[in-house]
mmCIF file of C-alpha atoms in Angstrom:
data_model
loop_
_atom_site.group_PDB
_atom_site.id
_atom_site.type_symbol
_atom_site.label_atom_id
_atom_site.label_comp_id
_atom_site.label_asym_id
_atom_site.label_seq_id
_atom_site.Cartn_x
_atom_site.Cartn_y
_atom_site.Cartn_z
ATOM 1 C CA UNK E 4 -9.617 8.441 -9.353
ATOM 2 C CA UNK E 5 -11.096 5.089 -9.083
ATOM 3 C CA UNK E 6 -13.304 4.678 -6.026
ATOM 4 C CA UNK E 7 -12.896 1.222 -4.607
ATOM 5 C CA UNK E 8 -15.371 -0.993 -2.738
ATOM 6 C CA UNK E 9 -14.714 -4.116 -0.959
ATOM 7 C CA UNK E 10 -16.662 -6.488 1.742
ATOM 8 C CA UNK E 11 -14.779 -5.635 5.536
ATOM 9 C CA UNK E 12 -14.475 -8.488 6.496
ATOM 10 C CA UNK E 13 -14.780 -12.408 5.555
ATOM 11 C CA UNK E 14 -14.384 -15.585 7.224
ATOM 12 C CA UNK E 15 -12.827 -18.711 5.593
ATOM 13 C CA UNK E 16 -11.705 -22.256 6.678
ATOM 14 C CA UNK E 17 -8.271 -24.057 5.798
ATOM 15 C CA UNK E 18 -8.476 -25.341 2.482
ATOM 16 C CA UNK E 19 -11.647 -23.398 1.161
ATOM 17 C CA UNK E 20 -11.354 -21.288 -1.794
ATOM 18 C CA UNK E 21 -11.797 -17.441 -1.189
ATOM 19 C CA UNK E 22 -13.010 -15.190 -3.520
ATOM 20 C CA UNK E 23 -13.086 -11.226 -2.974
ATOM 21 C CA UNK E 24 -14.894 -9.094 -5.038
ATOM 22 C CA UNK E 25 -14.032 -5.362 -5.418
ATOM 23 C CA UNK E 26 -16.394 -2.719 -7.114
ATOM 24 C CA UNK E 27 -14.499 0.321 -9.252
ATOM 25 C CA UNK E 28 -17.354 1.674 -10.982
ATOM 26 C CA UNK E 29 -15.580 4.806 -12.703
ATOM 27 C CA UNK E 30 -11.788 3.163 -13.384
ATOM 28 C CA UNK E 31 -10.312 4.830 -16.283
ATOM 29 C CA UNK E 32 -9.727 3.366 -19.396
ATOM 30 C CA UNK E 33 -5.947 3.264 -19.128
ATOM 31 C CA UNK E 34 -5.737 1.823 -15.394
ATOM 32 C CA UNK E 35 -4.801 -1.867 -14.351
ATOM 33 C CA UNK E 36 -6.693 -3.297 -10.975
ATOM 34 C CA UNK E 37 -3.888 -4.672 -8.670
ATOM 35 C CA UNK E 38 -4.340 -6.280 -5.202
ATOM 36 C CA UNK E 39 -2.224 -6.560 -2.554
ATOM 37 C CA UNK E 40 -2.170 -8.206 1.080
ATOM 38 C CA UNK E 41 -0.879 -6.849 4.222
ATOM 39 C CA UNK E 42 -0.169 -8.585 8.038
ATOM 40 C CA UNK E 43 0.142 -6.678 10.931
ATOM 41 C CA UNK E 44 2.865 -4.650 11.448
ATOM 42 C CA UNK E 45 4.042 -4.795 7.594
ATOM 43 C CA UNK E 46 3.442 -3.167 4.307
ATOM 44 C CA UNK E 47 1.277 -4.160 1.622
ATOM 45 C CA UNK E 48 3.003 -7.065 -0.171
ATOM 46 C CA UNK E 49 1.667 -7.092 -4.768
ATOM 47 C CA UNK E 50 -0.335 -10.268 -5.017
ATOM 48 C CA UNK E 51 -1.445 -9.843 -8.793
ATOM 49 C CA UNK E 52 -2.595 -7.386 -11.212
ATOM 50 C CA UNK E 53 -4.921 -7.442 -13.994
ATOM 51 C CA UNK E 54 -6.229 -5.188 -17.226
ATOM 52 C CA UNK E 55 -9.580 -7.917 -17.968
ATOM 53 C CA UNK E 56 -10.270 -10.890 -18.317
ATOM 54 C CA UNK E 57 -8.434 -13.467 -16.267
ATOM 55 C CA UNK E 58 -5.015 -13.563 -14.594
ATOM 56 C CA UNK E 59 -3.304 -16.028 -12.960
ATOM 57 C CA UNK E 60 0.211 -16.677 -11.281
ATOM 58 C CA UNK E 61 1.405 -19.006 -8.357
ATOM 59 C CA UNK E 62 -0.550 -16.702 -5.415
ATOM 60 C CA UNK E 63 -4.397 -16.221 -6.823
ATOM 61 C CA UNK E 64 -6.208 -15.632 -9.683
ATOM 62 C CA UNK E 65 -7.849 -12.343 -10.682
ATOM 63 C CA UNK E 66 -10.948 -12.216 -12.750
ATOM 64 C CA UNK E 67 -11.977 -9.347 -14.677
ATOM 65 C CA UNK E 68 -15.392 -8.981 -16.572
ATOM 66 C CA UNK E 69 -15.499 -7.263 -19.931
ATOM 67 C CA UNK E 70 -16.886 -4.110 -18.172
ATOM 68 C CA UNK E 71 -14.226 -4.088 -15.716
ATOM 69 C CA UNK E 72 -16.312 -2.316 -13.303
ATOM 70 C CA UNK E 73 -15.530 -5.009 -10.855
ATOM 71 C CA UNK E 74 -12.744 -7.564 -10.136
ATOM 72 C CA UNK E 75 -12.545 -10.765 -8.163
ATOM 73 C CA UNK E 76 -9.752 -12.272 -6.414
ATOM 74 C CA UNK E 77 -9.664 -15.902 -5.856
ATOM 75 C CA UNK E 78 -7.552 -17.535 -3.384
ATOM 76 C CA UNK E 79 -7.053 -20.965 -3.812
ATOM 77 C CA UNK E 80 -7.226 -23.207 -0.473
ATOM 78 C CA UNK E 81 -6.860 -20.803 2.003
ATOM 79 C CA UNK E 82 -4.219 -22.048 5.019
ATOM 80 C CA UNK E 83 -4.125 -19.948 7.852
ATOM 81 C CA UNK E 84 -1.521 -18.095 6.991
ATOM 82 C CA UNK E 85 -3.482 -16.210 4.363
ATOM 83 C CA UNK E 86 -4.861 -14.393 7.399
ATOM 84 C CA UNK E 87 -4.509 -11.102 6.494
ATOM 85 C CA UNK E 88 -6.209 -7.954 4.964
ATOM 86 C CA UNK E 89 -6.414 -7.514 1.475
ATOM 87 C CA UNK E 90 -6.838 -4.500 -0.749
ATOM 88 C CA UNK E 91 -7.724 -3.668 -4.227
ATOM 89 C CA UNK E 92 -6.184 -0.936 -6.277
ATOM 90 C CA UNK E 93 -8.405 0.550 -9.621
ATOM 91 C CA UNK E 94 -5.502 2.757 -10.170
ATOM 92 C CA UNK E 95 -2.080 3.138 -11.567
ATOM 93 C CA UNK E 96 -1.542 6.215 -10.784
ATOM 94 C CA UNK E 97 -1.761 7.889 -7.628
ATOM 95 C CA UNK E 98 -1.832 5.060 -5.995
ATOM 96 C CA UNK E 99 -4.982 5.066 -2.976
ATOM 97 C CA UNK E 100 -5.143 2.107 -0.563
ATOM 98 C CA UNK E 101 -9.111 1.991 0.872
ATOM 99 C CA UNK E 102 -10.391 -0.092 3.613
ATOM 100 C CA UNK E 103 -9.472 -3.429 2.929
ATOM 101 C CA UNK E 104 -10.842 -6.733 3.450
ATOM 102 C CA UNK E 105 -10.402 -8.795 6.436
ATOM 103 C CA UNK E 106 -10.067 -12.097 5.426
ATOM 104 C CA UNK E 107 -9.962 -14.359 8.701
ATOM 105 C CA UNK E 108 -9.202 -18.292 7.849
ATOM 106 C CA UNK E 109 -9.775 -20.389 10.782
ATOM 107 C CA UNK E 110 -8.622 -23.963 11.430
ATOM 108 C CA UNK D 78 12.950 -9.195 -2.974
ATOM 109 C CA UNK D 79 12.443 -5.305 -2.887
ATOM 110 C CA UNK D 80 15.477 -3.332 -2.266
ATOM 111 C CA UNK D 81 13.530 -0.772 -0.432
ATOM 112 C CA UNK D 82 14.633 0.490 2.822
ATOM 113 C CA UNK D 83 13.539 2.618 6.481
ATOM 114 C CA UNK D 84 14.989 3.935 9.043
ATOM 115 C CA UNK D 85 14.810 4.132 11.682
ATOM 116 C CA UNK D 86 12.662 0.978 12.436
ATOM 117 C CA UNK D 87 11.218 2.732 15.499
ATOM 118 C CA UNK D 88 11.460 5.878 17.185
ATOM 119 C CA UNK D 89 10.334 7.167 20.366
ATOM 120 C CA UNK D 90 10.802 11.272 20.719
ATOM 121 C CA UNK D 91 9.564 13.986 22.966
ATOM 122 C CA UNK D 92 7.206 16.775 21.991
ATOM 123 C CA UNK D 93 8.505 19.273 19.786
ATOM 124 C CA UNK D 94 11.417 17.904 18.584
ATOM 125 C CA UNK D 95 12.275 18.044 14.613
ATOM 126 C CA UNK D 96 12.542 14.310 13.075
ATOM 127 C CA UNK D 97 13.873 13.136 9.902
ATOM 128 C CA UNK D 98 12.579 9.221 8.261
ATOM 129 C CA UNK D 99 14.874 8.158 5.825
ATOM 130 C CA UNK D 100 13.638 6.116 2.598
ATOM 131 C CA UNK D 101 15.919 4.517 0.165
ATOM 132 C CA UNK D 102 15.735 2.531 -2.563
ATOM 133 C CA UNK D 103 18.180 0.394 -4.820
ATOM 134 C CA UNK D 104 15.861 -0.158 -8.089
ATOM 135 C CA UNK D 105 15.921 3.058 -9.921
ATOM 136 C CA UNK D 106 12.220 3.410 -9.450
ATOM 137 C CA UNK D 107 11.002 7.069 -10.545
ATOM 138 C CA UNK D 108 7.903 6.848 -8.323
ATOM 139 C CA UNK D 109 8.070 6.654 -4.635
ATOM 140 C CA UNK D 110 5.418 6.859 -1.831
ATOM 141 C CA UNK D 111 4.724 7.931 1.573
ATOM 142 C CA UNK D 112 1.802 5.954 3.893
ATOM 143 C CA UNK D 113 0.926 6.459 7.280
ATOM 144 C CA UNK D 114 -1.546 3.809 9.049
ATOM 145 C CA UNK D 115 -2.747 3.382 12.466
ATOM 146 C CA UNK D 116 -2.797 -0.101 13.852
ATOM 147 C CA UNK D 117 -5.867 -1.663 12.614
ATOM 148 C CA UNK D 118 -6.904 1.202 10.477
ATOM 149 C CA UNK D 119 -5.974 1.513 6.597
ATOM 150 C CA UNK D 120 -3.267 3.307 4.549
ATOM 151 C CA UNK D 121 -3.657 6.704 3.976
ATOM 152 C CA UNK D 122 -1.427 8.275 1.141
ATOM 153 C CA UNK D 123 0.472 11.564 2.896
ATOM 154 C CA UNK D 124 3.123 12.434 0.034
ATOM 155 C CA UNK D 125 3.876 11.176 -3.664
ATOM 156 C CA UNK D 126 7.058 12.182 -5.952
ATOM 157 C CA UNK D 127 7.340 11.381 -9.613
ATOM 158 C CA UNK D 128 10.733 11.728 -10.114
ATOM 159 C CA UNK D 129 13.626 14.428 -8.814
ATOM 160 C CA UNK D 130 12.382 17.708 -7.551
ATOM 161 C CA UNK D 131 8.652 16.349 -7.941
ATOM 162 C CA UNK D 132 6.336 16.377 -4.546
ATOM 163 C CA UNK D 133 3.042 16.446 -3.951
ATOM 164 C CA UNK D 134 0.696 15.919 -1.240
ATOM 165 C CA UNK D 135 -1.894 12.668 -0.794
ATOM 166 C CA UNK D 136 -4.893 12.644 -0.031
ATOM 167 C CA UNK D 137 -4.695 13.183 3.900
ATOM 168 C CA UNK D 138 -3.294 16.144 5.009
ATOM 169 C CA UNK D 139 -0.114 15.771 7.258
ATOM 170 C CA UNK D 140 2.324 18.056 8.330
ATOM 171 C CA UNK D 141 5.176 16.594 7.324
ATOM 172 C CA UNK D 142 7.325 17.619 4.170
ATOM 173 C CA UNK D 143 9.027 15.933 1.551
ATOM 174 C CA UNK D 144 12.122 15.860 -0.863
ATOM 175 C CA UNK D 145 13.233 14.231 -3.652
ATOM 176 C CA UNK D 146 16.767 15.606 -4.634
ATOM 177 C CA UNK D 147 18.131 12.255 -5.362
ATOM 178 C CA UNK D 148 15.609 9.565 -7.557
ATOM 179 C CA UNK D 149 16.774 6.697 -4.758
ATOM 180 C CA UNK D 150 16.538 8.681 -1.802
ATOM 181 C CA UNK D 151 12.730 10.188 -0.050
ATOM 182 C CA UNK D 152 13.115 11.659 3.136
ATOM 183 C CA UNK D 153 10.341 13.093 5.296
ATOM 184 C CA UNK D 154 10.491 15.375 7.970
ATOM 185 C CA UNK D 155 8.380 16.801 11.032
ATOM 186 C CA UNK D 156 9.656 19.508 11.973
ATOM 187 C CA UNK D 157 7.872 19.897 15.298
ATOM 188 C CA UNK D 158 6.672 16.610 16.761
ATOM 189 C CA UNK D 159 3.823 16.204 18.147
ATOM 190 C CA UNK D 160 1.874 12.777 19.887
ATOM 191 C CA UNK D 161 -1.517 13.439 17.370
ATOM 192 C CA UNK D 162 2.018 12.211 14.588
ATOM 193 C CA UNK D 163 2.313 8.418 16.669
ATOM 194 C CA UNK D 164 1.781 6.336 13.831
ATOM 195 C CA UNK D 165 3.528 4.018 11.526
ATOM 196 C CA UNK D 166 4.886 5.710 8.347
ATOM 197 C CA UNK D 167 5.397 3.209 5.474
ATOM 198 C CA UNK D 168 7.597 3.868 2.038
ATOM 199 C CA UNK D 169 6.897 2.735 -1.372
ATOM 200 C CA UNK D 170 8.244 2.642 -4.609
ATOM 201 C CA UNK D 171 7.391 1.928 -7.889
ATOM 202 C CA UNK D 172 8.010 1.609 -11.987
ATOM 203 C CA UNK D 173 5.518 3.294 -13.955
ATOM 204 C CA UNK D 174 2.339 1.715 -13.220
ATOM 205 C CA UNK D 175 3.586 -1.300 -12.012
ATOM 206 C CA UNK D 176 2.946 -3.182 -8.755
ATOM 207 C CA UNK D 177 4.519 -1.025 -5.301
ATOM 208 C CA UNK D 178 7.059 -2.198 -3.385
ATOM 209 C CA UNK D 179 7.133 -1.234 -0.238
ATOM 210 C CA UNK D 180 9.659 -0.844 2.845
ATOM 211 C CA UNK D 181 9.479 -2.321 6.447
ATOM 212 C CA UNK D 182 8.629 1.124 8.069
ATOM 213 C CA UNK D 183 8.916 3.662 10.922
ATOM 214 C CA UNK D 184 7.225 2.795 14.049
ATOM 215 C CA UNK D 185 6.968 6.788 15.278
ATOM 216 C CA UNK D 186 5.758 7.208 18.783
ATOM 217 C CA UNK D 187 5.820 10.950 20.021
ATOM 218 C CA UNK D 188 5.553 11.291 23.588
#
């Protein structure tokens, strides 16, 4: 399975751009990299998904290098309510949540 | 919106007692999921099911079982609670290796 690392925690301001990086040095040739977000008290909400390259859709965008030992999400000015902790997948199959980032945006 | 549902929302039971969480879903999905997290803390993966009459375990050890007799319907049950199982217990669901959807989940507080 594809061992995921992310940064704990990160601090933003309203209307910065945020961009988390996640490490999957070993993902498998056939997996996709998804992230998700989660508040407190909820579930994990999809935020975008990605094979390489780049991705984007309404929420973030989600680049890939040719490698694909690494990912990047980028969240377009940040408003508070992107406080939350997000998490990146490197696989498609049994699906393993780790740690999660932190992301904090302040006023 | 996911058609994914829990219940109960929250339960508060004495030690010992045998507990069922219910977890349905609406969208046909062959894969479905069961999460328990500690406030603060992350997602651990307790029990997975590919389709009818397929369960495995996750990757942390619980003592909970599973079935999956029906592909919309993934029950799991303790059947002697104890306080070290306080914890919230979320659902999932998914469509081949597409994105999870998951449900509101069980607020479980054993006394």
């Amino acid at each position: 399975l594809a061992k995921t690392t992310q940064p704990i925690s990160m601090d933003s301001y309203e209307g910065q751009e945020v961009n988390i990086t996640c490490s999957h040095n070993n993902i498998a040739t056939n997996d996709y990299i998804t992230w998700y977000q989660q508040f407190p008290s909820q579930g994990p909400r999809f935020i975008i998904q990605g094979y390489k390259t780049k991705v984007t859709n309404e929420v973030a965008s989600l680049f890939i290098p040719a490698d694909r030992k690494s990912s990047t999400l980028s969240l377009p000015r940040v408003s508070l309510s992107d406080t939350a902790v997000y998490y990146c997948l490197g696989n498609t199959d049994k699906l393993i949540f780790g740690t999660g980032t932190r992301l904090q945006v302040f006023p | 919106e996911a058609d994914i549902y829990q219940t109960p929302r929250y339960l508060v039971i004495g030690t010992g007692k045998k507990i069922t969480l219910e977890c349905s879903q609406t969208m046909g999905h062959d894969k479905m999921y069961w999460y328990q997290q500690d406030p603060g803390m992350e997602l651990h993966l307790i029990h997975y099911s590919y389709g009818v009459n397929s369960t495995e375990k996750g990757d942390l050890s619980s003592e909970s079982t599973v079935s999956r007799i029906r592909t919309e319907h993934f029950p799991l049950t303790l059947e002697s609670a104890r306080p070290s199982h306080t914890s919230q217990y979320l659902c999932a669901s998914s469509e081949s290796s597409r994105e999870q959807f998951f449900g509101p989940g069980t607020r479980l507080t054993v006394l």
